[in-house]
Amino acid sequence: MAKLKEKLREKIEAWRPRTARLVKEFGEVKVGEVNIGQVIGGARDVKCLVTDISYLDPNEGIRFRGMTIPEVMEKLPKVPGSEMPFVEGHLWFLLTGDIPTMEDTMDVVAEFKQRQQIPQYAIDVLRAMPRDTHPMTMLSAAVVAMQRESIYVQRYNAGMHRNDYWDPTFEDSMNLLAKMPCIAAYIFRMKYRGDTIIPPNPDLDMGGNFAHMMGVPKPYDDVSRLYFILHSDHESGNVSAHAGHLIASALSDVYYAVSGLINGLAGPLHGLANQEVLRWIQGVMEKMGGKIPSDEEMRKFVWDTLKSGQVIPGYGHAVLRKTDPRYMAQREFCLKHMPEDPIFKYTDMLFRIVPPVLLEQGKAKDPWPNVDAQSGVIQWHYGVTEYDFYTVLFAVGRALGVTANIIWDRGLGYPIERPKSVTTDMLEAVAGIKK
Ligand code: NMX
Ligand code: MLT
């Protein structure tokens, strides 16, 4: 690990003067203004976070370290015999901004293998929970249970210098990231496969090992790699990334922060939408007795959902104003590997039908599909039909980006986050309707 950590040290030290200068010399320069709609409306578009790990352009979609998804997929070192890159190489890229060599990537692969053993007490926590507990609750509980492992806390308590905070945060992050796929697969096999646990295979990379522990054959290893990379980061304002950053800003360790991000991701307006999409499609299929509906029938289902006061899961976005490139990357995979899958056909039909309906309804600012509209379809195709598990996969991916951000937050010495609230009276005064 010395290589990645040394590279990161160089990068952080080189970056610090840029951040310090901005604060010292230009701290009073305005970035934007905030209106009442934004104060009441979930801080939409308020520019008050900084990250260099990814940026979300409304009309283009995500760029990781300046690169689009197709560029990242093309440039990262590939797992031999597979279509997809190493997730471990993507982590190197997120952390350093540089595309790793194969040798760099294999360093991270080796490091994850050494750190992947789940402590028995975390397994005991999982096993003590009722089996019908949601898998996101299980994942969150297992992660926070391991907080006692935090090297950051040990070093903090021993009086570490603040310039060094990022170093044990990096160690904690690597320890946790290596274990998360193992915990996720453990939950899956315990809950849904008759408690038949498959131990890790030390010869495999993160994605390959996850597929192995899930007990799902190829190309599920590539599905996992694709999935973890696509879900890794979506700049800093989304609920899971922001929750992770916020918690860590109090200098809570990454176990607390990642458990918190999992809790935010478990909401149906965020990551849980991927399970809602499958639940909703299954409902439509049941009503249709399995047959593909006509366009008119599908349009009616969409309208019925809207009229019953529900959202169409997998559609819309707080920032994006076009089809999510993560949706397109998964659609490409489906077209290549499973074009005849009946649920994929439904999904593709929805891609045609939903946006015009949402436009006609005139409420959603973004009528296009997001990442969650397509992801469950692939899981279902490869036999992972327990859709309440899908957000766990999102969480394993998202932990990569959030921990990378937290390491940098610590490296650049970002302070505790503390925005200001006002009262309704104050807003009415600002609006000029009350003295
Ligand atoms: N179906 C129906 N109505 C929608 C949808 C949708 N898919 N998307 C937005 N709207 C409504 C929204 O509820 C709001 O209604 P109202 O004024 O009555 O409160 C109105 O359109 C304006 O909302 P927007 O400003 O377009 O969206 P906002 O930024 O508030 O929310 C989402 C963004 C993603 C929460 C919203 O689009 C949504 O609920 N989508 C469905 C759930 C989903 O797919 N979430 C996953 C997002 C991606 N992820 O993984 O996190
Ligand atoms: C995400 O990946 O976090 C979602 O697309 C939500 C968002 O970016 O707001």
Coordinates of C-alpha atoms and ligand atoms in Angstrom, one line a residue:
M1 CA 0.0 0.0 0.0
A2 CA 3.0 2.2 0.4
K3 CA 2.7 3.2 -3.3
L4 CA -0.8 4.5 -3.2
K5 CA -0.4 6.2 0.1
E6 CA 2.9 7.9 -0.9
K7 CA 1.3 9.1 -4.1
L8 CA -1.7 10.4 -2.2
R9 CA 0.7 12.2 0.3
E10 CA 2.4 14.0 -2.6
K11 CA -0.9 15.0 -4.1
I12 CA -2.4 16.2 -0.9
E13 CA 0.7 18.2 0.1
A14 CA 0.8 19.8 -3.4
W15 CA -2.9 20.7 -3.2
R16 CA -3.0 22.2 0.3
P17 CA -1.6 25.6 -0.8
R18 CA -4.3 26.0 -3.4
T19 CA -7.1 25.6 -0.9
A20 CA -5.3 27.6 1.8
R21 CA -4.8 30.5 -0.7
L22 CA -8.4 30.5 -1.8
V23 CA -9.6 30.7 1.9
K24 CA -7.0 33.3 2.9
E25 CA -6.9 35.7 0.0
F26 CA -10.3 35.2 -1.7
G27 CA -12.5 34.0 1.2
E28 CA -14.9 37.0 0.7
V29 CA -15.4 36.5 -3.0
K30 CA -19.1 35.4 -3.7
V31 CA -19.8 32.1 -5.4
G32 CA -23.5 32.7 -5.8
E33 CA -26.7 33.9 -4.1
V34 CA -29.3 32.0 -2.2
N35 CA -33.0 32.6 -2.6
I36 CA -36.0 31.7 -0.4
G37 CA -37.0 28.8 -2.8
Q38 CA -33.6 27.3 -2.2
V39 CA -33.7 27.7 1.5
I40 CA -37.1 25.9 1.8
G41 CA -36.4 23.7 -1.2
G42 CA -33.6 21.4 0.0
A43 CA -30.7 23.8 -0.9
R44 CA -31.1 22.8 -4.6
D45 CA -28.2 24.3 -6.7
V46 CA -26.7 26.1 -3.7
K47 CA -22.9 25.9 -4.3
C48 CA -21.5 25.3 -0.9
L49 CA -19.5 22.1 -1.2
V50 CA -16.2 21.4 -2.8
T51 CA -14.7 18.2 -4.2
D52 CA -12.3 17.4 -7.0
I53 CA -13.1 13.7 -7.2
S54 CA -16.2 14.1 -9.4
Y55 CA -18.3 16.8 -11.0
L56 CA -21.9 16.5 -12.2
D57 CA -22.8 18.6 -15.2
P58 CA -26.6 18.8 -15.6
N59 CA -26.4 18.4 -19.4
E60 CA -23.6 15.9 -19.6
G61 CA -23.7 13.8 -16.5
I62 CA -20.9 12.7 -14.2
R63 CA -17.2 13.0 -14.8
F64 CA -14.9 11.2 -12.5
R65 CA -11.7 13.2 -12.1
G66 CA -12.5 15.0 -15.3
M67 CA -13.3 11.8 -17.3
T68 CA -16.6 10.6 -18.7
I69 CA -17.8 7.1 -17.9
P70 CA -16.8 5.7 -21.3
E71 CA -13.3 7.3 -21.0
V72 CA -12.9 5.8 -17.5
M73 CA -14.0 2.4 -18.6
E74 CA -11.6 2.5 -21.6
K75 CA -8.6 3.8 -19.7
L76 CA -8.6 1.8 -16.4
P77 CA -6.6 -1.5 -16.4
K78 CA -8.9 -4.4 -17.2
V79 CA -9.3 -7.7 -15.4
P80 CA -7.7 -10.3 -17.6
G81 CA -10.4 -12.2 -19.6
S82 CA -13.0 -9.6 -18.6
E83 CA -14.7 -6.6 -20.3
M84 CA -14.6 -4.5 -17.2
P85 CA -11.8 -2.7 -15.3
F86 CA -10.6 -3.5 -11.8
V87 CA -12.7 -1.7 -9.2
E88 CA -9.4 -1.4 -7.3
G89 CA -7.9 0.6 -10.2
H90 CA -10.9 2.9 -10.1
L91 CA -10.3 3.6 -6.4
W92 CA -6.7 4.6 -7.2
F93 CA -8.0 6.9 -9.9
L94 CA -10.6 8.5 -7.6
L95 CA -8.0 9.1 -4.9
T96 CA -5.1 10.4 -7.0
G97 CA -6.6 11.6 -10.2
D98 CA -4.1 9.5 -12.2
I99 CA -4.9 6.3 -14.2
P100 CA -3.0 3.6 -12.4
T101 CA -0.7 1.1 -14.2
M102 CA -1.5 -2.6 -13.9
E103 CA 1.2 -2.8 -11.2
D104 CA -0.4 0.0 -9.2
T105 CA -3.7 -1.7 -9.5
M106 CA -2.4 -5.0 -8.4
D107 CA -1.0 -3.4 -5.3
V108 CA -4.5 -2.3 -4.2
V109 CA -5.9 -5.8 -5.2
A110 CA -3.3 -7.4 -2.9
E111 CA -4.1 -4.9 -0.1
F112 CA -7.8 -5.6 -0.2
K113 CA -7.2 -9.3 0.1
Q114 CA -5.2 -8.8 3.2
R115 CA -7.9 -6.7 4.8
Q116 CA -11.1 -8.4 3.8
Q117 CA -11.7 -10.7 6.8
I118 CA -14.9 -9.7 8.6
P119 CA -14.4 -9.8 12.4
Q120 CA -16.5 -12.5 14.0
Y121 CA -18.4 -10.0 16.3
A122 CA -19.7 -8.2 13.2
I123 CA -21.0 -11.5 11.8
D124 CA -22.6 -12.1 15.2
V125 CA -24.3 -8.7 15.0
L126 CA -25.7 -9.8 11.6
R127 CA -26.8 -13.1 12.8
A128 CA -28.5 -11.7 15.9
M129 CA -30.9 -9.6 13.7
P130 CA -34.3 -11.0 12.7
R131 CA -33.8 -12.4 9.2
D132 CA -36.6 -10.2 7.8
T133 CA -34.5 -7.1 8.7
H134 CA -33.9 -5.0 5.6
P135 CA -30.4 -5.7 4.2
M136 CA -29.5 -2.0 4.3
T137 CA -30.2 -2.0 8.0
M138 CA -28.0 -5.1 8.3
L139 CA -25.2 -3.5 6.3
S140 CA -25.3 -0.2 8.2
A141 CA -25.3 -2.1 11.6
A142 CA -22.3 -4.3 10.6
V143 CA -20.3 -1.3 9.5
V144 CA -21.0 0.7 12.6
A145 CA -20.3 -2.3 14.8
M146 CA -16.8 -2.4 13.4
Q147 CA -16.1 1.2 14.5
R148 CA -14.0 -0.2 17.4
E149 CA -11.4 -1.1 14.7
S150 CA -10.8 2.6 13.8
I151 CA -7.1 3.3 13.6
Y152 CA -8.0 7.0 13.2
V153 CA -9.6 7.0 16.7
Q154 CA -6.6 5.3 18.2
R155 CA -4.2 7.8 16.7
Y156 CA -6.5 10.8 17.5
N157 CA -6.6 9.7 21.1
A158 CA -2.8 9.5 21.1
G159 CA -2.6 13.1 20.1
M160 CA -1.9 13.0 16.3
H161 CA -1.1 16.3 14.5
R162 CA -4.1 17.5 12.3
N163 CA -1.9 17.4 9.2
D164 CA -1.8 13.6 9.6
Y165 CA -5.5 13.0 10.0
W166 CA -5.8 11.8 6.4
D167 CA -3.3 8.9 6.9
P168 CA -5.2 6.7 9.5
T169 CA -8.4 7.8 7.7
F170 CA -6.9 6.2 4.6
E171 CA -6.1 3.0 6.6
D172 CA -9.6 2.8 8.0
S173 CA -11.1 3.4 4.6
M174 CA -9.0 0.6 3.0
N175 CA -9.9 -1.8 5.8
L176 CA -13.6 -1.0 5.5
L177 CA -13.8 -1.0 1.7
A178 CA -12.1 -4.4 1.5
K179 CA -14.7 -5.9 3.9
M180 CA -17.8 -4.3 2.5
P181 CA -18.3 -6.7 -0.5
C182 CA -17.8 -9.6 1.9
I183 CA -20.4 -8.3 4.3
A184 CA -22.8 -7.6 1.5
A185 CA -22.4 -11.2 0.1
Y186 CA -22.7 -12.6 3.6
I187 CA -26.0 -10.8 4.1
F188 CA -27.2 -12.1 0.8
R189 CA -26.4 -15.7 1.4
M190 CA -27.6 -15.7 5.0
K191 CA -30.9 -14.0 4.1
Y192 CA -31.8 -15.4 0.7
R193 CA -29.8 -18.5 0.1
G194 CA -30.6 -20.7 3.1
D195 CA -27.6 -19.4 5.1
T196 CA -25.1 -21.1 2.8
I197 CA -22.1 -18.8 3.1
I198 CA -19.4 -18.9 0.5
P199 CA -15.9 -17.9 1.8
P200 CA -13.8 -15.4 -0.2
N201 CA -11.5 -16.7 -3.0
P202 CA -8.0 -15.1 -2.4
D203 CA -7.2 -15.4 -6.1
L204 CA -9.9 -12.9 -7.2
D205 CA -10.2 -9.2 -7.5
M206 CA -12.9 -7.3 -5.7
G207 CA -15.6 -7.7 -8.4
G208 CA -14.7 -11.3 -9.1
N209 CA -14.6 -12.2 -5.5
F210 CA -17.9 -10.5 -4.8
A211 CA -19.6 -12.5 -7.6
H212 CA -18.0 -15.7 -6.2
M213 CA -19.2 -15.0 -2.7
M214 CA -22.7 -14.3 -4.0
G215 CA -22.6 -17.6 -5.8
V216 CA -23.5 -16.1 -9.2
P217 CA -21.6 -17.2 -12.3
K218 CA -20.0 -15.1 -15.0
P219 CA -20.6 -12.5 -16.3
Y220 CA -21.8 -11.4 -12.8
D221 CA -18.2 -10.6 -11.9
D222 CA -18.3 -7.9 -14.7
V223 CA -21.7 -6.8 -13.7
S224 CA -20.4 -6.2 -10.2
R225 CA -17.3 -4.3 -11.4
L226 CA -19.5 -2.1 -13.6
Y227 CA -22.0 -1.6 -10.8
F228 CA -19.4 -0.6 -8.2
I229 CA -17.6 1.8 -10.5
L230 CA -20.8 3.5 -11.8
H231 CA -22.2 4.0 -8.4
S232 CA -19.0 5.2 -6.8
D233 CA -19.4 8.9 -6.8
H234 CA -21.9 11.6 -8.0
E235 CA -20.2 14.7 -6.6
S236 CA -20.9 15.8 -3.1
G237 CA -24.4 17.1 -2.8
N238 CA -26.4 13.9 -3.0
V239 CA -27.8 12.5 0.2
S240 CA -25.4 9.6 0.7
A241 CA -22.2 11.5 -0.2
H242 CA -23.3 14.6 1.8
A243 CA -24.3 12.5 4.8
G244 CA -20.9 10.8 4.8
H245 CA -19.0 14.1 4.4
L246 CA -21.2 15.8 7.1
I247 CA -20.7 13.1 9.6
A248 CA -16.9 12.9 9.0
S249 CA -16.7 16.7 9.2
A250 CA -17.2 16.3 13.0
L251 CA -14.0 14.1 12.8
S252 CA -16.2 11.0 13.4
D253 CA -14.3 8.1 11.7
V254 CA -15.2 6.4 8.4
Y255 CA -17.2 3.6 10.1
Y256 CA -19.6 6.1 11.5
A257 CA -19.7 8.1 8.2
V258 CA -20.2 5.1 6.0
S259 CA -22.9 3.7 8.2
G260 CA -24.6 7.1 8.0
L261 CA -24.3 7.2 4.2
I262 CA -25.9 3.8 4.0
N263 CA -28.9 5.1 6.1
G264 CA -29.4 8.0 3.7
L265 CA -29.1 5.8 0.6
A266 CA -31.8 3.6 2.0
G267 CA -34.5 6.2 1.2
P268 CA -36.8 5.6 -1.8
L269 CA -36.0 9.0 -3.3
H270 CA -32.3 8.1 -3.3
G271 CA -30.7 4.6 -3.7
L272 CA -33.7 2.6 -2.7
A273 CA -35.4 3.7 -6.0
N274 CA -33.6 0.8 -7.6
Q275 CA -35.6 -1.7 -5.6
E276 CA -38.8 0.4 -6.2
V277 CA -38.3 0.3 -9.9
L278 CA -38.3 -3.5 -9.9
R279 CA -41.2 -3.6 -7.5
W280 CA -43.2 -1.3 -9.8
I281 CA -42.3 -3.1 -13.0
Q282 CA -43.3 -6.4 -11.4
G283 CA -46.6 -4.9 -10.4
V284 CA -47.2 -3.9 -14.1
M285 CA -46.2 -7.3 -15.3
E286 CA -48.5 -9.0 -12.9
K287 CA -51.4 -6.9 -14.0
M288 CA -50.6 -7.7 -17.6
G289 CA -50.3 -11.4 -16.9
G290 CA -46.6 -11.3 -18.1
K291 CA -47.4 -10.0 -21.6
I292 CA -45.8 -6.9 -22.9
P293 CA -48.3 -4.1 -22.7
S294 CA -49.2 -1.9 -25.7
D295 CA -47.8 1.7 -25.6
E296 CA -51.3 2.9 -24.6
E297 CA -51.6 0.4 -21.7
M298 CA -48.1 1.3 -20.4
R299 CA -48.9 5.0 -20.7
K300 CA -52.0 4.4 -18.6
F301 CA -49.9 2.5 -15.9
V302 CA -47.6 5.5 -15.7
W303 CA -50.5 8.0 -15.4
D304 CA -52.2 5.8 -12.8
T305 CA -49.1 5.8 -10.7
L306 CA -48.8 9.6 -11.0
K307 CA -52.5 10.1 -10.2
S308 CA -52.2 8.0 -7.1
G309 CA -49.8 10.6 -5.8
Q310 CA -46.6 8.5 -6.3
V311 CA -43.4 9.2 -8.2
I312 CA -42.2 7.1 -11.1
P313 CA -39.2 5.4 -9.6
G314 CA -36.0 5.6 -11.6
Y315 CA -37.0 8.9 -13.3
G316 CA -36.1 12.4 -12.5
H317 CA -33.0 14.0 -10.9
A318 CA -32.2 16.9 -8.7
V319 CA -29.3 18.0 -10.9
L320 CA -29.3 16.1 -14.2
R321 CA -31.3 17.4 -17.1
K322 CA -30.7 14.6 -19.5
T323 CA -30.6 10.8 -19.5
D324 CA -28.2 9.7 -16.8
P325 CA -25.0 8.3 -18.5
R326 CA -24.9 5.6 -15.8
Y327 CA -28.3 4.5 -17.2
M328 CA -26.9 4.5 -20.7
A329 CA -23.8 2.5 -19.6
Q330 CA -26.1 -0.2 -18.1
R331 CA -28.4 -0.1 -21.1
E332 CA -25.4 -0.8 -23.4
F333 CA -24.6 -3.8 -21.2
C334 CA -28.2 -5.1 -21.5
L335 CA -28.3 -4.6 -25.3
K336 CA -25.1 -6.6 -25.5
H337 CA -25.8 -9.4 -23.0
M338 CA -29.5 -9.7 -22.5
P339 CA -31.5 -7.9 -25.3
E340 CA -34.3 -10.5 -25.1
D341 CA -34.8 -10.3 -21.3
P342 CA -38.5 -9.6 -20.7
I343 CA -37.8 -7.1 -17.9
F344 CA -35.3 -5.3 -20.0
K345 CA -37.9 -5.0 -22.7
Y346 CA -40.3 -3.4 -20.2
T347 CA -37.5 -1.1 -19.1
D348 CA -36.8 0.0 -22.6
M349 CA -40.4 0.6 -23.3
L350 CA -40.6 2.8 -20.2
F351 CA -37.6 4.7 -21.5
R352 CA -39.9 5.6 -24.5
I353 CA -43.1 6.1 -22.6
V354 CA -42.3 7.8 -19.2
P355 CA -40.4 11.0 -20.3
P356 CA -43.3 12.3 -22.5
V357 CA -45.8 11.6 -19.7
L358 CA -43.7 13.4 -17.2
L359 CA -43.3 16.3 -19.6
E360 CA -47.0 16.4 -20.1
Q361 CA -47.6 16.3 -16.4
G362 CA -45.2 19.3 -16.2
K363 CA -43.9 18.8 -12.7
A364 CA -40.6 17.0 -12.8
K365 CA -37.7 19.2 -14.0
D366 CA -35.9 16.2 -15.4
P367 CA -38.2 13.6 -17.1
W368 CA -35.3 11.3 -18.0
P369 CA -34.2 8.0 -16.4
N370 CA -31.6 8.0 -13.7
V371 CA -29.1 5.2 -12.7
D372 CA -31.8 3.3 -10.7
A373 CA -34.1 2.8 -13.7
Q374 CA -31.9 0.1 -15.2
S375 CA -29.7 -1.4 -12.5
G376 CA -32.2 -3.9 -11.0
V377 CA -33.0 -5.3 -14.3
I378 CA -29.5 -6.6 -14.7
Q379 CA -29.5 -8.1 -11.2
W380 CA -32.8 -9.9 -11.9
H381 CA -31.5 -11.3 -15.1
Y382 CA -28.6 -12.9 -13.4
G383 CA -30.8 -14.5 -10.7
V384 CA -30.5 -11.8 -7.9
T385 CA -34.3 -11.4 -7.8
E386 CA -34.5 -10.3 -4.2
Y387 CA -34.8 -6.6 -5.0
D388 CA -34.6 -5.3 -1.5
F389 CA -30.9 -6.3 -1.8
Y390 CA -30.2 -3.9 -4.7
T391 CA -29.4 -0.8 -2.7
V392 CA -26.7 -2.8 -0.8
L393 CA -24.9 -3.0 -4.1
F394 CA -25.2 0.7 -4.6
A395 CA -23.8 1.2 -1.0
V396 CA -20.7 -0.9 -1.6
G397 CA -20.0 1.2 -4.7
R398 CA -20.8 4.6 -3.1
A399 CA -18.5 3.8 -0.1
L400 CA -15.5 4.1 -2.6
G401 CA -16.3 7.7 -3.5
V402 CA -17.4 8.8 -0.1
T403 CA -14.3 7.5 1.7
A404 CA -12.0 8.9 -1.1
N405 CA -13.7 12.3 -0.4
I406 CA -13.3 12.0 3.4
I407 CA -9.6 11.2 3.0
W408 CA -9.2 14.4 1.0
D409 CA -11.4 16.4 3.4
R410 CA -9.0 15.4 6.1
G411 CA -5.9 16.0 3.9
L412 CA -7.1 19.6 3.1
G413 CA -8.2 20.2 6.6
Y414 CA -11.9 21.1 5.8
P415 CA -13.7 22.2 8.9
I416 CA -16.8 20.9 10.6
E417 CA -19.9 21.6 8.4
R418 CA -22.4 24.0 10.0
P419 CA -24.7 25.9 7.6
K420 CA -27.1 28.5 9.2
S421 CA -30.8 28.1 9.6
V422 CA -33.4 30.9 9.8
T423 CA -37.0 31.0 11.0
T424 CA -40.1 31.3 8.8
D425 CA -40.7 34.8 10.4
M426 CA -37.3 35.8 9.1
L427 CA -38.0 34.6 5.6
E428 CA -41.3 36.4 5.6
A429 CA -39.4 39.5 6.6
V430 CA -36.9 39.0 3.8
A431 CA -39.9 38.6 1.4
G432 CA -41.3 41.9 2.6
I433 CA -44.6 40.4 3.8
K434 CA -43.9 40.7 7.5
K435 CA -42.0 43.3 9.6
Ligands
NMX1 N1 -42.3 11.0 -10.9 C1 -43.2 11.8 -10.5 N2 -43.0 13.1 -10.1 C2 -41.7 13.5 -10.0 C3 -40.7 12.7 -10.4 C4 -41.0 11.4 -10.9 N3 -40.0 10.5 -11.2 N4 -39.5 13.4 -10.3 C5 -39.9 14.6 -9.8 N5 -41.2 14.7 -9.7 C6 -42.0 15.7 -9.1 C7 -41.5 16.0 -7.7 O1 -42.1 15.1 -6.7 C8 -41.9 17.4 -7.5 O2 -43.3 17.4 -7.2 P1 -44.0 18.5 -6.2 O3 -43.7 19.8 -6.8 O4 -45.4 18.1 -6.2 O5 -43.3 18.3 -4.9 C9 -41.7 18.0 -8.8 O6 -41.7 17.0 -9.8 C10 -40.4 18.8 -9.0 O7 -39.4 18.0 -8.6 P2 -37.9 18.1 -9.2 O8 -37.4 19.5 -8.8 O9 -37.9 17.8 -10.6 O10 -37.1 17.0 -8.5 P3 -36.4 17.0 -7.1 O11 -35.0 17.6 -7.3 O12 -37.2 17.6 -6.0 O13 -36.2 15.4 -6.7 C11 -35.9 13.2 -7.3 C12 -35.4 14.6 -7.4 C13 -34.8 12.2 -7.8 C14 -36.0 12.9 -5.8 C15 -37.2 13.0 -8.0 O14 -37.0 13.2 -9.4 C16 -37.9 11.7 -7.7 O15 -38.6 11.5 -6.7 N6 -37.6 10.6 -8.6 C17 -38.2 9.3 -8.4 C18 -37.3 8.6 -7.4 C19 -36.0 8.2 -7.9 O16 -35.8 7.7 -9.0 N7 -34.9 8.5 -7.1 C20 -33.6 8.1 -7.5 C21 -32.7 9.3 -7.8 C22 -31.3 8.8 -8.2 N8 -30.6 8.2 -7.0 O17 -30.1 7.1 -7.0 O18 -30.6 8.8 -5.9
MLT2 C1 -26.6 9.6 -6.8 O1 -25.9 8.9 -7.5 O2 -26.3 10.0 -5.7 C2 -28.0 10.1 -7.3 O3 -28.0 10.2 -8.7 C3 -28.6 11.2 -6.6 C4 -27.9 12.6 -6.8 O4 -26.9 12.7 -7.4 O5 -28.5 13.6 -6.4

